[in-house]
Amino acid sequence: MTSQKNSRRRFLQRVLVSGGALLLSGCDQLSRSEWFAKLLGSAERLSFAAQRLLLTRKAMAQEFTEADLSPDFRSNGTSNPDNPEYQALAAGRFADYRLQVGGLVARPRTYSLDDLKALPSRTQITRHDCVEGWSAIGKWKGVQLSRVLEQVEPHASARYVVFHCADPMDVSGERYYESIDLEDAWHAQTLLAYELNDVPLPIKNGAPVRVRVERQLGYKMAKYIMRIELVDRLDHIAGGEGGYWEDRGYEWYAGI
Ligand SMILES: Nc1nc2c(c(=O)[nH]1)N[C@H]1C(S)=C(S)[C@@H](COP(=O)(O)O)O[C@H]1N2
Ligand SMILES: [Mo]
C-alpha cells in the first residue's frame, strides 16, 4: 500500500514538475510576478487535473455486444476449490451458500444466492485480461456491489473492500483473497456476478459468486467469494499487500 501511495505521489510530482518546466520555457515575456502568479495558478490546475485523473476513476470500461463473445470463457487459477465446505455447498447447488458481509459496516448481514438475485441486477459484456497473456469477452450478470454496500452501510472509516475466497492456494491452506478501494467498489460496473453467458456461473469461473471489477486485471476478479469485509487498512490481512498475488509481488492497483 505504501509503495502504491508513493508511486502515486511520484507521478503527481512528475506532472507538476513537467507542467512547471513547460511554463518556464514560455514565460520569457512575462514579468517575474506575472510569471510566478501564472505558475502557481497553472500548477494548482494541473495538480487538480492530475488528481481527478488518478483519484476519481469514474470512466466506464468498454462494453461489447453478443457478437463479440468468446466461444468459451476459459478458467484460470483454481478451477474447483479443494475445500470440503465448498464441495458440500456445490453438491447442494449452493442452496446453503451464505455470503457474509461485515467488518466496518453499520449493518453486517448474510446473503443467500436468492437474496442476491432478488436485488436489481446489471448485465454487461466486457473483456477480461489476464497478466498471463490471454483475454476473453464474457457476459456477466450480477448485483452491483454498490447495492450491497447501500444495505450494509460502510462506516466513514472504511477504505477497502476485501473478498475472502473458498480456495486454498497452497499447502499452508492460505486462501485466495483480493481487495479494491471504495472508489472501485461503488463503480457502476463492479458486480457480484452469479451468471456468465446466460447460465449460472460455472464452478470453473467462480461459482456461486465472483466479483467483476472492470478496468482492472484478471487477478483482481476474486472467484468463490465467501465473505466480504470492509476495512480501513490492508496490512493486517494475510501477507499485508491486499491480495494473494499482491503478497507475491503483483501490483495492488491493476488498472488497465
Ligand atoms: N478465488 C480465486 N479467484 C481468482 C483466481 C483464483 O485462482 N482463485 N484466479 C484469478 C486470475 S489470475 C484470473 S485471470 C481470473 C480467472 O477467471 P476465470 O477462471 O473465470 O477465467 O480469476 C482470478 N480470481
Ligand atoms: Mo490472471
mmCIF file of N, CA, C and O in Angstrom, residues 126-182:
data_model
loop_
_atom_site.group_PDB
_atom_site.id
_atom_site.type_symbol
_atom_site.label_atom_id
_atom_site.label_comp_id
_atom_site.label_asym_id
_atom_site.label_seq_id
_atom_site.Cartn_x
_atom_site.Cartn_y
_atom_site.Cartn_z
ATOM 1 N N THR A 126 -17.999 -7.625 -21.220
ATOM 2 C CA THR A 126 -16.718 -6.940 -21.031
ATOM 3 C C THR A 126 -15.563 -7.871 -21.367
ATOM 4 O O THR A 126 -15.737 -9.090 -21.469
ATOM 5 N N ARG A 127 -14.394 -7.275 -21.504
ATOM 6 C CA ARG A 127 -13.201 -8.074 -21.794
ATOM 7 C C ARG A 127 -12.365 -8.250 -20.532
ATOM 8 O O ARG A 127 -12.112 -7.302 -19.796
ATOM 9 N N HIS A 128 -11.982 -9.482 -20.330
ATOM 10 C CA HIS A 128 -11.164 -9.856 -19.175
ATOM 11 C C HIS A 128 -9.733 -10.045 -19.674
ATOM 12 O O HIS A 128 -9.502 -10.750 -20.649
ATOM 13 N N ASP A 129 -8.792 -9.387 -19.012
ATOM 14 C CA ASP A 129 -7.383 -9.506 -19.409
ATOM 15 C C ASP A 129 -6.577 -10.102 -18.270
ATOM 16 O O ASP A 129 -6.540 -9.542 -17.169
ATOM 17 N N CYS A 130 -5.948 -11.224 -18.558
ATOM 18 C CA CYS A 130 -5.105 -11.881 -17.547
ATOM 19 C C CYS A 130 -3.654 -11.543 -17.824
ATOM 20 O O CYS A 130 -3.223 -11.527 -18.977
ATOM 21 N N VAL A 131 -2.904 -11.291 -16.753
ATOM 22 C CA VAL A 131 -1.480 -10.968 -16.930
ATOM 23 C C VAL A 131 -0.702 -12.111 -17.565
ATOM 24 O O VAL A 131 0.404 -11.910 -18.057
ATOM 25 N N GLU A 132 -1.280 -13.306 -17.543
ATOM 26 C CA GLU A 132 -0.574 -14.430 -18.150
ATOM 27 C C GLU A 132 -0.663 -14.396 -19.669
ATOM 28 O O GLU A 132 -0.144 -15.285 -20.350
ATOM 29 N N GLY A 133 -1.385 -13.394 -20.211
ATOM 30 C CA GLY A 133 -1.328 -13.204 -21.663
ATOM 31 C C GLY A 133 -2.522 -13.715 -22.440
ATOM 32 O O GLY A 133 -2.397 -14.050 -23.614
ATOM 33 N N TRP A 134 -3.674 -13.803 -21.796
ATOM 34 C CA TRP A 134 -4.877 -14.154 -22.571
ATOM 35 C C TRP A 134 -6.005 -13.211 -22.184
ATOM 36 O O TRP A 134 -6.002 -12.616 -21.101
ATOM 37 N N SER A 135 -6.967 -13.078 -23.098
ATOM 38 C CA SER A 135 -8.143 -12.253 -22.853
ATOM 39 C C SER A 135 -9.377 -13.031 -23.284
ATOM 40 O O SER A 135 -9.287 -13.916 -24.140
ATOM 41 N N ALA A 136 -10.512 -12.676 -22.717
ATOM 42 C CA ALA A 136 -11.776 -13.298 -23.134
ATOM 43 C C ALA A 136 -12.888 -12.295 -22.897
ATOM 44 O O ALA A 136 -12.829 -11.490 -21.965
ATOM 45 N N ILE A 137 -13.894 -12.345 -23.782
ATOM 46 C CA ILE A 137 -15.054 -11.469 -23.628
ATOM 47 C C ILE A 137 -16.222 -12.312 -23.140
ATOM 48 O O ILE A 137 -16.541 -13.349 -23.727
ATOM 49 N N GLY A 138 -16.807 -11.880 -22.033
ATOM 50 C CA GLY A 138 -17.902 -12.632 -21.429
ATOM 51 C C GLY A 138 -19.049 -11.720 -21.044
ATOM 52 O O GLY A 138 -18.880 -10.497 -20.891
ATOM 53 N N LYS A 139 -20.211 -12.335 -20.897
ATOM 54 C CA LYS A 139 -21.411 -11.599 -20.499
ATOM 55 C C LYS A 139 -21.710 -11.937 -19.038
ATOM 56 O O LYS A 139 -21.964 -13.094 -18.705
ATOM 57 N N TRP A 140 -21.656 -10.933 -18.202
ATOM 58 C CA TRP A 140 -21.805 -11.131 -16.761
ATOM 59 C C TRP A 140 -23.116 -10.547 -16.283
ATOM 60 O O TRP A 140 -23.497 -9.451 -16.678
ATOM 61 N N LYS A 141 -23.788 -11.306 -15.431
ATOM 62 C CA LYS A 141 -24.969 -10.759 -14.763
ATOM 63 C C LYS A 141 -24.767 -10.894 -13.260
ATOM 64 O O LYS A 141 -24.294 -11.929 -12.776
ATOM 65 N N GLY A 142 -25.136 -9.839 -12.544
ATOM 66 C CA GLY A 142 -24.991 -9.893 -11.102
ATOM 67 C C GLY A 142 -25.584 -8.666 -10.465
ATOM 68 O O GLY A 142 -26.217 -7.835 -11.129
ATOM 69 N N VAL A 143 -25.373 -8.574 -9.175
ATOM 70 C CA VAL A 143 -25.842 -7.385 -8.455
ATOM 71 C C VAL A 143 -24.661 -6.442 -8.310
ATOM 72 O O VAL A 143 -23.531 -6.872 -8.063
ATOM 73 N N GLN A 144 -24.925 -5.154 -8.509
ATOM 74 C CA GLN A 144 -23.853 -4.178 -8.306
ATOM 75 C C GLN A 144 -23.430 -4.220 -6.842
ATOM 76 O O GLN A 144 -24.285 -4.228 -5.942
ATOM 77 N N LEU A 145 -22.138 -4.236 -6.619
ATOM 78 C CA LEU A 145 -21.635 -4.241 -5.246
ATOM 79 C C LEU A 145 -22.186 -3.036 -4.479
ATOM 80 O O LEU A 145 -22.430 -3.108 -3.272
ATOM 81 N N SER A 146 -22.427 -1.929 -5.189
ATOM 82 C CA SER A 146 -22.955 -0.719 -4.536
ATOM 83 C C SER A 146 -24.307 -0.988 -3.861
ATOM 84 O O SER A 146 -24.606 -0.408 -2.821
ATOM 85 N N ARG A 147 -25.107 -1.875 -4.452
ATOM 86 C CA ARG A 147 -26.429 -2.183 -3.850
ATOM 87 C C ARG A 147 -26.251 -2.827 -2.476
ATOM 88 O O ARG A 147 -27.011 -2.570 -1.540
ATOM 89 N N VAL A 148 -25.256 -3.706 -2.408
ATOM 90 C CA VAL A 148 -24.974 -4.386 -1.142
ATOM 91 C C VAL A 148 -24.386 -3.385 -0.139
ATOM 92 O O VAL A 148 -24.777 -3.359 1.032
ATOM 93 N N LEU A 149 -23.499 -2.534 -0.625
ATOM 94 C CA LEU A 149 -22.900 -1.528 0.269
ATOM 95 C C LEU A 149 -23.980 -0.624 0.845
ATOM 96 O O LEU A 149 -23.950 -0.278 2.031
ATOM 97 N N GLU A 150 -24.938 -0.248 0.012
ATOM 98 C CA GLU A 150 -26.036 0.602 0.489
ATOM 99 C C GLU A 150 -26.760 -0.075 1.658
ATOM 100 O O GLU A 150 -27.190 0.581 2.589
ATOM 101 N N GLN A 151 -26.886 -1.400 1.566
ATOM 102 C CA GLN A 151 -27.620 -2.106 2.615
ATOM 103 C C GLN A 151 -26.817 -2.283 3.897
ATOM 104 O O GLN A 151 -27.385 -2.260 4.982
ATOM 105 N N VAL A 152 -25.513 -2.489 3.756
ATOM 106 C CA VAL A 152 -24.720 -2.741 4.972
ATOM 107 C C VAL A 152 -24.179 -1.448 5.586
ATOM 108 O O VAL A 152 -23.753 -1.451 6.734
ATOM 109 N N GLU A 153 -24.181 -0.377 4.812
ATOM 110 C CA GLU A 153 -23.777 0.946 5.308
ATOM 111 C C GLU A 153 -22.352 0.970 5.877
ATOM 112 O O GLU A 153 -22.161 0.907 7.104
ATOM 113 N N PRO A 154 -21.367 1.103 4.992
ATOM 114 C CA PRO A 154 -19.971 1.175 5.462
ATOM 115 C C PRO A 154 -19.763 2.365 6.403
ATOM 116 O O PRO A 154 -20.354 3.431 6.200
ATOM 117 N N HIS A 155 -18.964 2.165 7.421
ATOM 118 C CA HIS A 155 -18.565 3.278 8.284
ATOM 119 C C HIS A 155 -17.706 4.254 7.484
ATOM 120 O O HIS A 155 -17.088 3.883 6.487
ATOM 121 N N ALA A 156 -17.645 5.495 7.971
ATOM 122 C CA ALA A 156 -16.826 6.509 7.287
ATOM 123 C C ALA A 156 -15.356 6.097 7.267
ATOM 124 O O ALA A 156 -14.602 6.501 6.387
ATOM 125 N N SER A 157 -14.951 5.281 8.230
ATOM 126 C CA SER A 157 -13.538 4.884 8.300
ATOM 127 C C SER A 157 -13.178 3.780 7.300
ATOM 128 O O SER A 157 -11.996 3.503 7.092
ATOM 129 N N ALA A 158 -14.170 3.152 6.677
ATOM 130 C CA ALA A 158 -13.879 2.042 5.744
ATOM 131 C C ALA A 158 -13.202 2.583 4.491
ATOM 132 O O ALA A 158 -13.631 3.589 3.927
ATOM 133 N N ARG A 159 -12.137 1.917 4.055
ATOM 134 C CA ARG A 159 -11.423 2.381 2.854
ATOM 135 C C ARG A 159 -11.307 1.314 1.776
ATOM 136 O O ARG A 159 -11.103 1.626 0.611
ATOM 137 N N TYR A 160 -11.396 0.049 2.172
ATOM 138 C CA TYR A 160 -11.218 -1.039 1.206
ATOM 139 C C TYR A 160 -12.290 -2.100 1.400
ATOM 140 O O TYR A 160 -12.808 -2.286 2.500
ATOM 141 N N VAL A 161 -12.561 -2.812 0.315
ATOM 142 C CA VAL A 161 -13.433 -3.975 0.362
ATOM 143 C C VAL A 161 -12.556 -5.197 0.082
ATOM 144 O O VAL A 161 -11.854 -5.239 -0.932
ATOM 145 N N VAL A 162 -12.593 -6.147 1.012
ATOM 146 C CA VAL A 162 -11.773 -7.351 0.877
ATOM 147 C C VAL A 162 -12.681 -8.541 0.568
ATOM 148 O O VAL A 162 -13.724 -8.708 1.199
ATOM 149 N N PHE A 163 -12.295 -9.321 -0.421
ATOM 150 C CA PHE A 163 -13.045 -10.516 -0.805
ATOM 151 C C PHE A 163 -12.270 -11.739 -0.329
ATOM 152 O O PHE A 163 -11.125 -11.946 -0.739
ATOM 153 N N HIS A 164 -12.901 -12.535 0.523
ATOM 154 C CA HIS A 164 -12.270 -13.753 1.016
ATOM 155 C C HIS A 164 -12.873 -14.941 0.278
ATOM 156 O O HIS A 164 -14.098 -15.081 0.214
ATOM 157 N N CYS A 165 -12.017 -15.770 -0.282
ATOM 158 C CA CYS A 165 -12.462 -16.827 -1.202
ATOM 159 C C CYS A 165 -12.393 -18.208 -0.563
ATOM 160 O O CYS A 165 -11.794 -18.375 0.496
ATOM 161 N N ALA A 166 -12.989 -19.176 -1.263
ATOM 162 C CA ALA A 166 -13.074 -20.540 -0.720
ATOM 163 C C ALA A 166 -11.838 -21.370 -1.026
ATOM 164 O O ALA A 166 -11.600 -22.383 -0.369
ATOM 165 N N ASP A 167 -11.058 -20.966 -2.014
ATOM 166 C CA ASP A 167 -9.997 -21.870 -2.465
ATOM 167 C C ASP A 167 -8.690 -21.722 -1.711
ATOM 168 O O ASP A 167 -8.091 -20.653 -1.678
ATOM 169 N N PRO A 168 -8.253 -22.856 -1.127
ATOM 170 C CA PRO A 168 -6.903 -22.874 -0.544
ATOM 171 C C PRO A 168 -5.903 -22.883 -1.680
ATOM 172 O O PRO A 168 -6.046 -23.635 -2.628
ATOM 173 N N MET A 169 -4.909 -22.002 -1.604
ATOM 174 C CA MET A 169 -4.000 -21.845 -2.737
ATOM 175 C C MET A 169 -2.694 -22.607 -2.584
ATOM 176 O O MET A 169 -1.985 -22.815 -3.552
ATOM 177 N N ASP A 170 -2.320 -22.953 -1.377
ATOM 178 C CA ASP A 170 -1.075 -23.709 -1.241
ATOM 179 C C ASP A 170 -1.159 -24.624 -0.030
ATOM 180 O O ASP A 170 -2.192 -24.699 0.633
ATOM 181 N N VAL A 171 -0.074 -25.336 0.242
ATOM 182 C CA VAL A 171 -0.088 -26.333 1.308
ATOM 183 C C VAL A 171 -0.387 -25.720 2.665
ATOM 184 O O VAL A 171 -0.923 -26.384 3.548
ATOM 185 N N SER A 172 -0.077 -24.436 2.843
ATOM 186 C CA SER A 172 -0.348 -23.774 4.118
ATOM 187 C C SER A 172 -1.855 -23.630 4.329
ATOM 188 O O SER A 172 -2.310 -23.315 5.427
ATOM 189 N N GLY A 173 -2.627 -23.827 3.258
ATOM 190 C CA GLY A 173 -4.074 -23.658 3.364
ATOM 191 C C GLY A 173 -4.485 -22.209 3.208
ATOM 192 O O GLY A 173 -5.646 -21.859 3.343
ATOM 193 N N GLU A 174 -3.537 -21.329 2.895
ATOM 194 C CA GLU A 174 -3.859 -19.919 2.708
ATOM 195 C C GLU A 174 -4.890 -19.774 1.599
ATOM 196 O O GLU A 174 -4.805 -20.411 0.565
ATOM 197 N N ARG A 175 -5.859 -18.917 1.863
ATOM 198 C CA ARG A 175 -6.942 -18.722 0.904
ATOM 199 C C ARG A 175 -6.621 -17.606 -0.066
ATOM 200 O O ARG A 175 -5.902 -16.671 0.272
ATOM 201 N N TYR A 176 -7.257 -17.712 -1.239
ATOM 202 C CA TYR A 176 -7.195 -16.597 -2.189
ATOM 203 C C TYR A 176 -7.976 -15.436 -1.590
ATOM 204 O O TYR A 176 -9.025 -15.632 -0.976
ATOM 205 N N TYR A 177 -7.471 -14.247 -1.745
ATOM 206 C CA TYR A 177 -8.237 -13.068 -1.338
ATOM 207 C C TYR A 177 -7.832 -11.912 -2.233
ATOM 208 O O TYR A 177 -6.794 -11.957 -2.900
ATOM 209 N N GLU A 178 -8.669 -10.905 -2.256
ATOM 210 C CA GLU A 178 -8.382 -9.716 -3.060
ATOM 211 C C GLU A 178 -9.008 -8.508 -2.381
ATOM 212 O O GLU A 178 -9.857 -8.653 -1.502
ATOM 213 N N SER A 179 -8.596 -7.322 -2.810
ATOM 214 C CA SER A 179 -9.190 -6.112 -2.245
ATOM 215 C C SER A 179 -9.240 -5.020 -3.296
ATOM 216 O O SER A 179 -8.416 -4.987 -4.221
ATOM 217 N N ILE A 180 -10.228 -4.151 -3.147
ATOM 218 C CA ILE A 180 -10.342 -2.967 -4.004
ATOM 219 C C ILE A 180 -10.661 -1.781 -3.102
ATOM 220 O O ILE A 180 -11.079 -1.970 -1.951
ATOM 221 N N ASP A 181 -10.458 -0.568 -3.616
ATOM 222 C CA ASP A 181 -10.810 0.591 -2.797
ATOM 223 C C ASP A 181 -12.295 0.929 -2.995
ATOM 224 O O ASP A 181 -12.968 0.348 -3.852
ATOM 225 N N LEU A 182 -12.785 1.859 -2.203
ATOM 226 C CA LEU A 182 -14.222 2.149 -2.247
ATOM 227 C C LEU A 182 -14.633 2.811 -3.564
ATOM 228 O O LEU A 182 -15.763 2.660 -4.015
#
